[in-house]
Every structure is written in structure tokens, then in C-alpha cells.
Short mmCIF file of N, CA and C in Angstrom, two decimals:
data_model
loop_
_atom_site.label_atom_id
_atom_site.label_comp_id
_atom_site.label_asym_id
_atom_site.label_seq_id
_atom_site.Cartn_x
_atom_site.Cartn_y
_atom_site.Cartn_z
N MET A 1 -18.93 -47.06 -27.49
CA MET A 1 -19.30 -45.67 -27.66
C MET A 1 -18.80 -45.16 -28.99
N ALA A 2 -19.55 -44.28 -29.59
CA ALA A 2 -19.12 -43.65 -30.83
C ALA A 2 -18.04 -42.65 -30.51
N GLY A 3 -17.23 -42.30 -31.53
CA GLY A 3 -16.08 -41.40 -31.33
C GLY A 3 -16.47 -40.10 -30.66
N ALA A 4 -17.60 -39.49 -31.08
CA ALA A 4 -17.98 -38.20 -30.53
C ALA A 4 -18.54 -38.33 -29.12
N ASP A 5 -19.02 -39.54 -28.73
CA ASP A 5 -19.63 -39.74 -27.43
C ASP A 5 -18.60 -40.08 -26.36
N ARG A 6 -17.36 -40.42 -26.77
CA ARG A 6 -16.35 -40.82 -25.80
C ARG A 6 -15.85 -39.62 -25.03
N PRO A 7 -15.59 -39.75 -23.75
CA PRO A 7 -14.98 -38.65 -23.02
C PRO A 7 -13.52 -38.53 -23.44
N SER A 8 -13.01 -37.29 -23.42
CA SER A 8 -11.64 -37.09 -23.85
C SER A 8 -10.66 -37.60 -22.82
N CYS A 9 -10.95 -37.44 -21.57
CA CYS A 9 -10.07 -37.91 -20.52
C CYS A 9 -10.90 -38.68 -19.51
N MET A 10 -10.32 -39.75 -18.99
CA MET A 10 -11.06 -40.57 -18.02
C MET A 10 -10.32 -40.51 -16.69
N PRO A 11 -11.05 -40.40 -15.55
CA PRO A 11 -10.38 -40.38 -14.26
C PRO A 11 -9.78 -41.74 -13.94
N ASP A 12 -8.62 -41.72 -13.31
CA ASP A 12 -7.98 -42.96 -12.84
C ASP A 12 -8.70 -43.33 -11.55
N GLU A 13 -9.27 -44.53 -11.53
CA GLU A 13 -10.11 -44.91 -10.40
C GLU A 13 -9.37 -44.93 -9.07
N ASP A 14 -8.08 -45.20 -9.06
CA ASP A 14 -7.42 -45.29 -7.77
C ASP A 14 -6.74 -44.00 -7.33
N ALA A 15 -6.30 -43.15 -8.25
CA ALA A 15 -5.52 -41.99 -7.83
C ALA A 15 -6.18 -40.67 -8.20
N GLY A 16 -7.27 -40.69 -8.92
CA GLY A 16 -7.90 -39.45 -9.34
C GLY A 16 -7.08 -38.72 -10.39
N VAL A 17 -6.13 -39.43 -11.05
CA VAL A 17 -5.28 -38.84 -12.07
C VAL A 17 -5.99 -38.94 -13.41
N VAL A 18 -5.95 -37.88 -14.17
CA VAL A 18 -6.62 -37.85 -15.47
C VAL A 18 -5.75 -38.59 -16.49
N ARG A 19 -6.43 -39.39 -17.36
CA ARG A 19 -5.76 -40.11 -18.42
C ARG A 19 -6.34 -39.68 -19.74
N ASP A 20 -5.53 -39.81 -20.81
CA ASP A 20 -6.09 -39.53 -22.12
C ASP A 20 -6.82 -40.77 -22.61
N GLN A 21 -7.39 -40.73 -23.82
CA GLN A 21 -8.23 -41.82 -24.28
C GLN A 21 -7.46 -43.13 -24.46
N ARG A 22 -6.15 -43.06 -24.61
CA ARG A 22 -5.36 -44.28 -24.73
C ARG A 22 -4.96 -44.82 -23.37
N GLY A 23 -5.34 -44.10 -22.33
CA GLY A 23 -5.04 -44.56 -20.99
C GLY A 23 -3.75 -44.00 -20.44
N GLU A 24 -3.08 -43.10 -21.16
CA GLU A 24 -1.83 -42.54 -20.68
C GLU A 24 -2.14 -41.46 -19.65
N ARG A 25 -1.42 -41.45 -18.58
CA ARG A 25 -1.62 -40.45 -17.54
C ARG A 25 -1.05 -39.12 -18.03
N LEU A 26 -1.74 -38.04 -17.73
CA LEU A 26 -1.30 -36.74 -18.21
C LEU A 26 0.06 -36.32 -17.65
N PRO A 27 0.41 -36.63 -16.41
CA PRO A 27 1.77 -36.29 -15.97
C PRO A 27 2.84 -37.00 -16.81
N GLU A 28 2.59 -38.23 -17.21
CA GLU A 28 3.53 -38.94 -18.07
C GLU A 28 3.57 -38.29 -19.45
N LEU A 29 2.41 -37.88 -19.93
CA LEU A 29 2.32 -37.19 -21.22
C LEU A 29 3.09 -35.87 -21.15
N TYR A 30 2.98 -35.20 -20.02
CA TYR A 30 3.71 -33.95 -19.82
C TYR A 30 5.21 -34.19 -19.95
N GLY A 31 5.71 -35.20 -19.27
CA GLY A 31 7.14 -35.52 -19.31
C GLY A 31 7.61 -35.90 -20.71
N ARG A 32 6.82 -36.72 -21.41
CA ARG A 32 7.19 -37.12 -22.78
C ARG A 32 7.18 -35.93 -23.72
N LEU A 33 6.16 -35.08 -23.56
CA LEU A 33 6.08 -33.89 -24.42
C LEU A 33 7.24 -32.95 -24.14
N ALA A 34 7.58 -32.76 -22.88
CA ALA A 34 8.71 -31.89 -22.53
C ALA A 34 10.00 -32.43 -23.13
N ALA A 35 10.19 -33.75 -23.07
CA ALA A 35 11.40 -34.35 -23.65
C ALA A 35 11.43 -34.15 -25.16
N ALA A 36 10.29 -34.32 -25.83
CA ALA A 36 10.22 -34.14 -27.28
C ALA A 36 10.48 -32.67 -27.65
N ILE A 37 9.99 -31.76 -26.84
CA ILE A 37 10.19 -30.33 -27.13
C ILE A 37 11.67 -29.97 -26.97
N ARG A 38 12.32 -30.50 -25.94
CA ARG A 38 13.74 -30.21 -25.73
C ARG A 38 14.58 -30.64 -26.93
N VAL A 39 14.17 -31.73 -27.59
CA VAL A 39 14.90 -32.20 -28.77
C VAL A 39 14.70 -31.25 -29.94
N ARG A 40 13.48 -30.74 -30.11
CA ARG A 40 13.17 -29.88 -31.25
C ARG A 40 13.49 -28.41 -30.99
N TRP A 41 13.48 -27.98 -29.75
CA TRP A 41 13.62 -26.57 -29.40
C TRP A 41 14.92 -26.36 -28.68
N ARG A 42 15.78 -25.53 -29.25
CA ARG A 42 17.08 -25.30 -28.66
C ARG A 42 17.01 -24.37 -27.46
N GLY A 43 15.89 -23.68 -27.34
CA GLY A 43 15.73 -22.73 -26.25
C GLY A 43 15.61 -23.43 -24.91
N ALA A 44 15.90 -22.69 -23.86
CA ALA A 44 15.87 -23.25 -22.52
C ALA A 44 14.46 -23.24 -21.95
N ASP A 45 13.50 -22.80 -22.71
CA ASP A 45 12.15 -22.67 -22.19
C ASP A 45 11.19 -23.75 -22.68
N ALA A 46 11.70 -24.98 -22.79
CA ALA A 46 10.85 -26.10 -23.22
C ALA A 46 9.70 -26.30 -22.25
N GLU A 47 9.97 -26.14 -20.95
CA GLU A 47 8.92 -26.29 -19.94
C GLU A 47 7.82 -25.25 -20.16
N ASP A 48 8.20 -24.04 -20.53
CA ASP A 48 7.20 -22.99 -20.79
C ASP A 48 6.32 -23.37 -21.97
N VAL A 49 6.93 -23.94 -23.01
CA VAL A 49 6.16 -24.36 -24.19
C VAL A 49 5.15 -25.44 -23.79
N VAL A 50 5.59 -26.40 -23.02
CA VAL A 50 4.70 -27.49 -22.60
C VAL A 50 3.58 -26.93 -21.73
N GLN A 51 3.92 -26.06 -20.80
CA GLN A 51 2.89 -25.47 -19.94
C GLN A 51 1.88 -24.67 -20.76
N ASP A 52 2.37 -23.92 -21.74
CA ASP A 52 1.46 -23.17 -22.61
C ASP A 52 0.56 -24.12 -23.40
N ALA A 53 1.11 -25.24 -23.85
CA ALA A 53 0.32 -26.22 -24.59
C ALA A 53 -0.77 -26.81 -23.68
N PHE A 54 -0.44 -27.15 -22.43
CA PHE A 54 -1.44 -27.67 -21.49
C PHE A 54 -2.49 -26.62 -21.17
N LEU A 55 -2.10 -25.38 -21.05
CA LEU A 55 -3.06 -24.30 -20.82
C LEU A 55 -4.03 -24.20 -21.98
N ARG A 56 -3.51 -24.30 -23.19
CA ARG A 56 -4.39 -24.24 -24.37
C ARG A 56 -5.31 -25.45 -24.45
N LEU A 57 -4.81 -26.61 -24.01
CA LEU A 57 -5.66 -27.80 -23.93
C LEU A 57 -6.80 -27.56 -22.96
N SER A 58 -6.47 -27.01 -21.81
CA SER A 58 -7.50 -26.73 -20.80
C SER A 58 -8.54 -25.76 -21.33
N LEU A 59 -8.10 -24.71 -22.02
CA LEU A 59 -9.04 -23.75 -22.60
C LEU A 59 -9.88 -24.38 -23.70
N ALA A 60 -9.25 -25.21 -24.52
CA ALA A 60 -9.98 -25.86 -25.61
C ALA A 60 -11.06 -26.78 -25.08
N GLU A 61 -10.78 -27.47 -23.96
CA GLU A 61 -11.77 -28.41 -23.40
C GLU A 61 -12.97 -27.68 -22.81
N THR A 62 -12.83 -26.40 -22.49
CA THR A 62 -13.99 -25.64 -22.00
C THR A 62 -14.93 -25.29 -23.13
N ARG A 63 -14.42 -25.28 -24.38
CA ARG A 63 -15.24 -24.91 -25.53
C ARG A 63 -15.79 -26.13 -26.25
N ALA A 64 -15.02 -27.18 -26.31
CA ALA A 64 -15.44 -28.38 -27.04
C ALA A 64 -14.66 -29.58 -26.51
N GLU A 65 -15.14 -30.73 -26.85
CA GLU A 65 -14.49 -31.95 -26.42
C GLU A 65 -13.23 -32.20 -27.25
N VAL A 66 -12.12 -32.48 -26.57
CA VAL A 66 -10.87 -32.79 -27.23
C VAL A 66 -10.73 -34.31 -27.21
N LEU A 67 -10.80 -34.93 -28.36
CA LEU A 67 -10.80 -36.39 -28.43
C LEU A 67 -9.43 -36.99 -28.16
N ASP A 68 -8.38 -36.36 -28.57
CA ASP A 68 -7.03 -36.89 -28.37
C ASP A 68 -6.14 -35.80 -27.78
N PRO A 69 -6.14 -35.68 -26.44
CA PRO A 69 -5.35 -34.62 -25.81
C PRO A 69 -3.87 -34.72 -26.14
N GLY A 70 -3.33 -35.93 -26.29
CA GLY A 70 -1.92 -36.09 -26.61
C GLY A 70 -1.59 -35.46 -27.95
N ALA A 71 -2.39 -35.73 -28.97
CA ALA A 71 -2.18 -35.15 -30.29
C ALA A 71 -2.37 -33.64 -30.25
N PHE A 72 -3.40 -33.22 -29.53
CA PHE A 72 -3.66 -31.79 -29.40
C PHE A 72 -2.45 -31.09 -28.78
N LEU A 73 -1.92 -31.67 -27.69
CA LEU A 73 -0.77 -31.08 -27.01
C LEU A 73 0.45 -31.03 -27.92
N TYR A 74 0.70 -32.11 -28.64
CA TYR A 74 1.88 -32.19 -29.50
C TYR A 74 1.80 -31.14 -30.62
N VAL A 75 0.66 -31.06 -31.29
CA VAL A 75 0.50 -30.09 -32.38
C VAL A 75 0.57 -28.66 -31.84
N THR A 76 -0.07 -28.43 -30.70
CA THR A 76 -0.05 -27.10 -30.09
C THR A 76 1.38 -26.71 -29.72
N ALA A 77 2.13 -27.65 -29.14
CA ALA A 77 3.51 -27.38 -28.75
C ALA A 77 4.36 -27.05 -29.98
N LEU A 78 4.17 -27.79 -31.08
CA LEU A 78 4.92 -27.49 -32.30
C LEU A 78 4.58 -26.10 -32.84
N ASN A 79 3.30 -25.74 -32.77
CA ASN A 79 2.90 -24.41 -33.22
C ASN A 79 3.51 -23.32 -32.33
N LEU A 80 3.55 -23.59 -31.03
CA LEU A 80 4.16 -22.62 -30.11
C LEU A 80 5.65 -22.46 -30.40
N ILE A 81 6.31 -23.57 -30.71
CA ILE A 81 7.74 -23.51 -31.05
C ILE A 81 7.93 -22.67 -32.30
N ARG A 82 7.11 -22.90 -33.31
CA ARG A 82 7.22 -22.11 -34.55
C ARG A 82 6.99 -20.63 -34.28
N ASP A 83 5.97 -20.33 -33.45
CA ASP A 83 5.69 -18.93 -33.13
C ASP A 83 6.88 -18.28 -32.42
N ARG A 84 7.45 -19.00 -31.46
CA ARG A 84 8.59 -18.47 -30.72
C ARG A 84 9.81 -18.30 -31.63
N ALA A 85 10.00 -19.24 -32.54
CA ALA A 85 11.13 -19.14 -33.47
C ALA A 85 10.97 -17.92 -34.37
N ARG A 86 9.74 -17.70 -34.86
CA ARG A 86 9.49 -16.52 -35.69
C ARG A 86 9.73 -15.24 -34.89
N ALA A 87 9.29 -15.25 -33.64
CA ALA A 87 9.48 -14.07 -32.80
C ALA A 87 10.97 -13.81 -32.57
N GLU A 88 11.75 -14.87 -32.37
CA GLU A 88 13.19 -14.70 -32.18
C GLU A 88 13.84 -14.14 -33.44
N VAL A 89 13.43 -14.66 -34.59
CA VAL A 89 13.99 -14.17 -35.85
C VAL A 89 13.65 -12.70 -36.02
N THR A 90 12.39 -12.35 -35.74
CA THR A 90 11.97 -10.96 -35.88
C THR A 90 12.74 -10.06 -34.92
N ARG A 91 12.88 -10.50 -33.67
CA ARG A 91 13.65 -9.71 -32.71
C ARG A 91 15.09 -9.57 -33.17
N GLY A 92 15.67 -10.66 -33.67
CA GLY A 92 17.04 -10.62 -34.17
C GLY A 92 17.17 -9.68 -35.35
N MET A 93 16.18 -9.71 -36.26
CA MET A 93 16.22 -8.82 -37.41
C MET A 93 16.12 -7.38 -36.97
N LEU A 94 15.25 -7.12 -35.99
CA LEU A 94 15.11 -5.76 -35.52
C LEU A 94 16.40 -5.28 -34.87
N LEU A 95 17.04 -6.15 -34.10
CA LEU A 95 18.31 -5.77 -33.48
C LEU A 95 19.36 -5.50 -34.55
N VAL A 96 19.43 -6.38 -35.53
CA VAL A 96 20.40 -6.18 -36.60
C VAL A 96 20.07 -4.92 -37.38
N ASP A 97 18.79 -4.73 -37.70
CA ASP A 97 18.40 -3.55 -38.45
C ASP A 97 18.72 -2.28 -37.67
N THR A 98 18.50 -2.32 -36.36
CA THR A 98 18.77 -1.14 -35.55
C THR A 98 20.26 -0.83 -35.56
N ARG A 99 21.07 -1.85 -35.39
CA ARG A 99 22.52 -1.64 -35.42
C ARG A 99 22.96 -1.19 -36.81
N ALA A 100 22.34 -1.77 -37.82
CA ALA A 100 22.71 -1.40 -39.19
C ALA A 100 22.33 0.05 -39.47
N LEU A 101 21.19 0.48 -38.94
CA LEU A 101 20.77 1.86 -39.14
C LEU A 101 21.75 2.84 -38.53
N GLU A 102 22.33 2.45 -37.39
CA GLU A 102 23.29 3.32 -36.74
C GLU A 102 24.55 3.48 -37.58
N GLN A 103 24.85 2.50 -38.43
CA GLN A 103 26.08 2.52 -39.20
C GLN A 103 25.89 3.02 -40.63
N ILE A 104 24.66 3.30 -41.01
CA ILE A 104 24.40 3.76 -42.37
C ILE A 104 24.94 5.17 -42.52
N VAL A 105 25.68 5.37 -43.56
CA VAL A 105 26.23 6.68 -43.86
C VAL A 105 25.27 7.36 -44.83
N SER A 106 24.83 8.52 -44.45
CA SER A 106 23.88 9.25 -45.27
C SER A 106 24.61 9.93 -46.44
N ASP A 107 23.94 10.00 -47.56
CA ASP A 107 24.47 10.73 -48.71
C ASP A 107 24.29 12.23 -48.53
N ASP A 108 23.44 12.62 -47.59
CA ASP A 108 23.21 14.03 -47.33
C ASP A 108 24.45 14.63 -46.68
N PRO A 109 24.75 15.88 -47.00
CA PRO A 109 25.92 16.51 -46.39
C PRO A 109 25.67 16.75 -44.89
N SER A 110 26.75 16.76 -44.14
CA SER A 110 26.65 17.04 -42.71
C SER A 110 26.41 18.53 -42.50
N THR A 111 26.06 18.88 -41.30
CA THR A 111 25.84 20.29 -40.98
C THR A 111 27.11 21.11 -41.23
N ASP A 112 28.26 20.54 -40.86
CA ASP A 112 29.52 21.23 -41.09
C ASP A 112 29.78 21.46 -42.58
N GLN A 113 29.48 20.44 -43.39
CA GLN A 113 29.67 20.57 -44.83
C GLN A 113 28.74 21.63 -45.42
N ILE A 114 27.52 21.67 -44.92
CA ILE A 114 26.56 22.67 -45.40
C ILE A 114 27.04 24.08 -45.05
N LEU A 115 27.50 24.26 -43.82
CA LEU A 115 28.00 25.57 -43.41
C LEU A 115 29.22 25.99 -44.22
N ALA A 116 30.14 25.05 -44.44
CA ALA A 116 31.34 25.34 -45.23
C ALA A 116 30.96 25.71 -46.66
N ALA A 117 30.01 24.99 -47.23
CA ALA A 117 29.58 25.29 -48.61
C ALA A 117 28.92 26.66 -48.68
N ARG A 118 28.14 27.01 -47.66
CA ARG A 118 27.51 28.34 -47.65
C ARG A 118 28.56 29.44 -47.55
N GLU A 119 29.58 29.21 -46.75
CA GLU A 119 30.66 30.19 -46.64
C GLU A 119 31.38 30.35 -47.98
N GLN A 120 31.67 29.23 -48.63
CA GLN A 120 32.34 29.28 -49.93
C GLN A 120 31.46 29.99 -50.96
N LEU A 121 30.17 29.71 -50.92
CA LEU A 121 29.25 30.36 -51.85
C LEU A 121 29.23 31.87 -51.63
N ALA A 122 29.25 32.27 -50.39
CA ALA A 122 29.26 33.71 -50.09
C ALA A 122 30.56 34.34 -50.60
N ILE A 123 31.67 33.64 -50.47
CA ILE A 123 32.96 34.16 -50.96
C ILE A 123 32.94 34.28 -52.48
N VAL A 124 32.43 33.25 -53.16
CA VAL A 124 32.36 33.27 -54.63
C VAL A 124 31.41 34.37 -55.08
N ASP A 125 30.28 34.51 -54.39
CA ASP A 125 29.32 35.55 -54.75
C ASP A 125 29.95 36.94 -54.63
N ALA A 126 30.69 37.16 -53.56
CA ALA A 126 31.39 38.44 -53.37
C ALA A 126 32.46 38.63 -54.43
N ALA A 127 33.17 37.56 -54.77
CA ALA A 127 34.22 37.64 -55.80
C ALA A 127 33.62 37.99 -57.16
N ILE A 128 32.49 37.41 -57.49
CA ILE A 128 31.82 37.72 -58.76
C ILE A 128 31.39 39.18 -58.78
N ALA A 129 30.89 39.67 -57.65
CA ALA A 129 30.46 41.07 -57.57
C ALA A 129 31.63 42.04 -57.75
N GLU A 130 32.84 41.61 -57.43
CA GLU A 130 34.03 42.45 -57.57
C GLU A 130 34.50 42.58 -59.03
N LEU A 131 34.04 41.70 -59.89
CA LEU A 131 34.49 41.67 -61.29
C LEU A 131 33.95 42.87 -62.06
N PRO A 132 34.67 43.30 -63.10
CA PRO A 132 34.12 44.33 -63.99
C PRO A 132 32.86 43.78 -64.68
N PHE A 133 32.01 44.69 -65.11
CA PHE A 133 30.72 44.32 -65.67
C PHE A 133 30.82 43.28 -66.77
N SER A 134 31.68 43.46 -67.75
CA SER A 134 31.74 42.54 -68.89
C SER A 134 32.22 41.15 -68.46
N ALA A 135 33.21 41.09 -67.58
CA ALA A 135 33.70 39.78 -67.11
C ALA A 135 32.63 39.08 -66.27
N ARG A 136 31.99 39.87 -65.41
CA ARG A 136 30.92 39.30 -64.58
C ARG A 136 29.79 38.78 -65.44
N THR A 137 29.35 39.54 -66.41
CA THR A 137 28.23 39.15 -67.27
C THR A 137 28.58 37.91 -68.09
N ALA A 138 29.76 37.89 -68.68
CA ALA A 138 30.18 36.74 -69.49
C ALA A 138 30.26 35.48 -68.62
N PHE A 139 30.80 35.62 -67.41
CA PHE A 139 30.93 34.48 -66.50
C PHE A 139 29.56 33.93 -66.09
N VAL A 140 28.67 34.81 -65.69
CA VAL A 140 27.33 34.39 -65.26
C VAL A 140 26.58 33.73 -66.41
N MET A 141 26.66 34.32 -67.60
CA MET A 141 25.96 33.74 -68.75
C MET A 141 26.51 32.35 -69.10
N HIS A 142 27.84 32.21 -69.01
CA HIS A 142 28.45 30.93 -69.40
C HIS A 142 28.31 29.86 -68.31
N ARG A 143 28.69 30.20 -67.09
CA ARG A 143 28.74 29.19 -66.02
C ARG A 143 27.41 28.95 -65.32
N LEU A 144 26.61 29.96 -65.18
CA LEU A 144 25.35 29.80 -64.45
C LEU A 144 24.15 29.60 -65.37
N GLU A 145 24.16 30.25 -66.50
CA GLU A 145 23.04 30.11 -67.44
C GLU A 145 23.33 29.10 -68.54
N ASN A 146 24.56 28.57 -68.58
CA ASN A 146 24.97 27.53 -69.52
C ASN A 146 24.80 27.93 -70.99
N LEU A 147 25.02 29.19 -71.28
CA LEU A 147 24.92 29.63 -72.67
C LEU A 147 26.26 29.39 -73.38
N PRO A 148 26.21 29.04 -74.66
CA PRO A 148 27.45 28.84 -75.42
C PRO A 148 28.19 30.17 -75.59
N GLN A 149 29.51 30.08 -75.69
CA GLN A 149 30.34 31.29 -75.79
C GLN A 149 30.01 32.13 -77.01
N ALA A 150 29.65 31.51 -78.11
CA ALA A 150 29.29 32.26 -79.33
C ALA A 150 28.05 33.11 -79.08
N GLU A 151 27.10 32.57 -78.37
CA GLU A 151 25.87 33.30 -78.08
C GLU A 151 26.16 34.47 -77.13
N ILE A 152 27.05 34.25 -76.17
CA ILE A 152 27.44 35.31 -75.23
C ILE A 152 28.17 36.43 -75.99
N ALA A 153 29.06 36.03 -76.87
CA ALA A 153 29.81 37.01 -77.66
C ALA A 153 28.87 37.89 -78.46
N GLU A 154 27.86 37.28 -79.06
CA GLU A 154 26.89 38.04 -79.85
C GLU A 154 26.08 38.96 -78.96
N ALA A 155 25.66 38.48 -77.81
CA ALA A 155 24.85 39.29 -76.90
C ALA A 155 25.62 40.47 -76.35
N LEU A 156 26.92 40.30 -76.10
CA LEU A 156 27.73 41.37 -75.51
C LEU A 156 28.49 42.18 -76.58
N SER A 157 28.34 41.78 -77.83
CA SER A 157 29.03 42.44 -78.96
C SER A 157 30.54 42.42 -78.76
N ILE A 158 31.05 41.25 -78.39
CA ILE A 158 32.49 41.05 -78.25
C ILE A 158 32.86 39.75 -78.95
N SER A 159 34.14 39.49 -79.09
CA SER A 159 34.58 38.26 -79.77
C SER A 159 34.47 37.06 -78.82
N VAL A 160 34.47 35.87 -79.42
CA VAL A 160 34.41 34.63 -78.63
C VAL A 160 35.67 34.52 -77.77
N SER A 161 36.81 34.91 -78.32
CA SER A 161 38.05 34.82 -77.54
C SER A 161 38.00 35.75 -76.33
N MET A 162 37.32 36.89 -76.47
CA MET A 162 37.18 37.82 -75.33
C MET A 162 36.27 37.20 -74.26
N VAL A 163 35.23 36.49 -74.70
CA VAL A 163 34.35 35.79 -73.75
C VAL A 163 35.18 34.77 -72.98
N GLU A 164 36.03 34.02 -73.68
CA GLU A 164 36.89 33.02 -73.03
C GLU A 164 37.80 33.69 -71.99
N LYS A 165 38.38 34.86 -72.35
CA LYS A 165 39.26 35.58 -71.42
C LYS A 165 38.50 36.06 -70.19
N HIS A 166 37.28 36.56 -70.40
CA HIS A 166 36.45 37.02 -69.27
C HIS A 166 36.11 35.85 -68.33
N VAL A 167 35.74 34.74 -68.90
CA VAL A 167 35.37 33.56 -68.08
C VAL A 167 36.60 33.07 -67.32
N ARG A 168 37.74 33.01 -68.01
CA ARG A 168 38.98 32.57 -67.36
C ARG A 168 39.38 33.53 -66.23
N ARG A 169 39.27 34.82 -66.50
CA ARG A 169 39.60 35.83 -65.49
C ARG A 169 38.68 35.68 -64.26
N ALA A 170 37.39 35.48 -64.51
CA ALA A 170 36.43 35.34 -63.42
C ALA A 170 36.73 34.09 -62.58
N LEU A 171 37.03 32.98 -63.26
CA LEU A 171 37.36 31.74 -62.54
C LEU A 171 38.61 31.91 -61.67
N THR A 172 39.62 32.55 -62.24
CA THR A 172 40.86 32.78 -61.51
C THR A 172 40.60 33.66 -60.29
N HIS A 173 39.81 34.69 -60.48
CA HIS A 173 39.48 35.60 -59.38
C HIS A 173 38.73 34.86 -58.26
N CYS A 174 37.77 34.05 -58.64
CA CYS A 174 37.00 33.29 -57.63
C CYS A 174 37.90 32.31 -56.89
N ARG A 175 38.77 31.60 -57.62
CA ARG A 175 39.70 30.66 -56.98
C ARG A 175 40.64 31.38 -56.02
N ASP A 176 41.12 32.55 -56.42
CA ASP A 176 42.02 33.32 -55.56
C ASP A 176 41.31 33.73 -54.26
N ARG A 177 40.09 34.18 -54.37
CA ARG A 177 39.33 34.60 -53.17
C ARG A 177 39.07 33.40 -52.25
N LEU A 178 38.77 32.25 -52.82
CA LEU A 178 38.57 31.04 -51.99
C LEU A 178 39.86 30.63 -51.31
N ALA A 179 40.96 30.72 -52.04
CA ALA A 179 42.27 30.36 -51.46
C ALA A 179 42.65 31.34 -50.35
N GLU A 180 42.36 32.62 -50.53
CA GLU A 180 42.64 33.61 -49.49
C GLU A 180 41.84 33.30 -48.23
N ALA A 181 40.59 32.97 -48.41
CA ALA A 181 39.73 32.66 -47.27
C ALA A 181 40.20 31.39 -46.56
N ASP A 182 40.76 30.46 -47.33
CA ASP A 182 41.23 29.18 -46.78
C ASP A 182 42.63 29.30 -46.20
N GLY A 183 43.32 30.39 -46.53
CA GLY A 183 44.68 30.59 -46.04
C GLY A 183 45.72 29.92 -46.90
N THR A 184 45.35 29.49 -48.09
CA THR A 184 46.30 28.82 -48.99
C THR A 184 46.52 29.60 -50.27
N ALA A 185 46.34 30.90 -50.19
CA ALA A 185 46.45 31.73 -51.40
C ALA A 185 47.87 31.74 -51.94
N VAL A 186 47.97 31.67 -53.25
CA VAL A 186 49.25 31.75 -53.93
C VAL A 186 49.24 33.05 -54.73
N HIS A 187 50.25 33.88 -54.52
CA HIS A 187 50.29 35.18 -55.21
C HIS A 187 51.51 35.21 -56.13
N ARG A 188 51.26 35.29 -57.40
CA ARG A 188 52.32 35.37 -58.42
C ARG A 188 53.35 34.26 -58.26
N GLY A 189 52.80 33.02 -58.08
CA GLY A 189 53.68 31.86 -58.05
C GLY A 189 54.25 31.53 -56.68
N ARG A 190 54.08 32.40 -55.68
CA ARG A 190 54.58 32.10 -54.34
C ARG A 190 53.42 32.08 -53.36
N GLN A 191 53.56 31.26 -52.35
CA GLN A 191 52.51 31.17 -51.35
C GLN A 191 52.56 32.40 -50.46
N ARG A 192 51.40 32.97 -50.19
CA ARG A 192 51.36 34.17 -49.33
C ARG A 192 51.46 33.76 -47.88
N SER A 193 52.16 34.55 -47.10
CA SER A 193 52.22 34.31 -45.66
C SER A 193 51.83 35.59 -44.96
N ASP A 194 50.77 35.53 -44.23
CA ASP A 194 50.27 36.73 -43.53
C ASP A 194 50.57 36.65 -42.05
#
């Protein structure tokens, strides 16, 4: 018979057991394949891989003739092992990634930090509002608008040294108000106790 005309499996005349084209009985092929899979696959589900391979053989034979069921089973089993190994790696990566995500520290401030910063900003804003007009204006122009002191001096018709004094006074005032709010205010070199 030509290769394409040969049946893929032949019935065993005495037991009704199916054999592959080399005459090997499929139950023996099953055992050999299971043993080979156990050597290659560390998982405890070697039997599942073999059963899946036989299922795929059965499905393949409904669509076309399988000339060498043993080779088909072996290649299918190896492919199933590779698929399962990839799935394990992916599951492991997802587990690791999930655990890693739980431990990632965000660069974003926490809610507590945001609230504390807003409180401090409100204190500084109130402290700036308490300053005399010239000190407040010089401070805002220098620290918030980033203008050079010479330009501020010209705009306010005062000396550069006076701009420096106004900025220094404003900074000291803001620091004092923050320290008072924090309870760590120092008054004339001594710590205040209220």
C-alpha cells in the first residue's frame, strides 16, 4: 500500500486493541509516552498531558488520517508541555507583579501630606497678608515672581538693601507663624511654652 492509503491504526485481531502502524499497541504507547513526559515535565500532571495528547489524536483522526499516531502523540505532548510551562511562567509573573505592585512606593504625596501642605500654605498665606505693604510686595515679587532684587528696588523706588531687608523680614515672619502653628515657636532666642 502507498503511504497515504495505509490505515493509521490497525485492529488487533485477537483482542480488538488498536495498534499504530508499527504494530505497537496504544495502551503500551500511552505508558511509554507518560513515562517520557514525567522525565521532561516536573509537574505532577503528566497523566493529564498524555490524556490531552490522546484527545487531540482522536480529534485529528476525525478530520484527516494520522499516519504515525506515536509521533503525533509525542509532538503534541511536547507542545502541551511548552504551553503549560508558558502558562506557569505567566501566572508566576502575574503573582510576582501583583505582589510587587503592592510594595511599590508612590512618588505622589499621601493624603496626610497633602492636607499638611495645604495647612502650611494657608498659614504662610495669612502670614504674608499680615506684612506691611512694602515688605509683602518685595517678598511676592522676589520669591513668587522670581524677579531680581535690583528690578524690585527700581519698581518700588527703594534701595536693593531695603529689598533684601523686606524679603528677610517676610521669610522670618512666615517661619515664625509656621513654628507657632507647629508648637515649636522660638521667641527672642527662647522656646515659647503655652
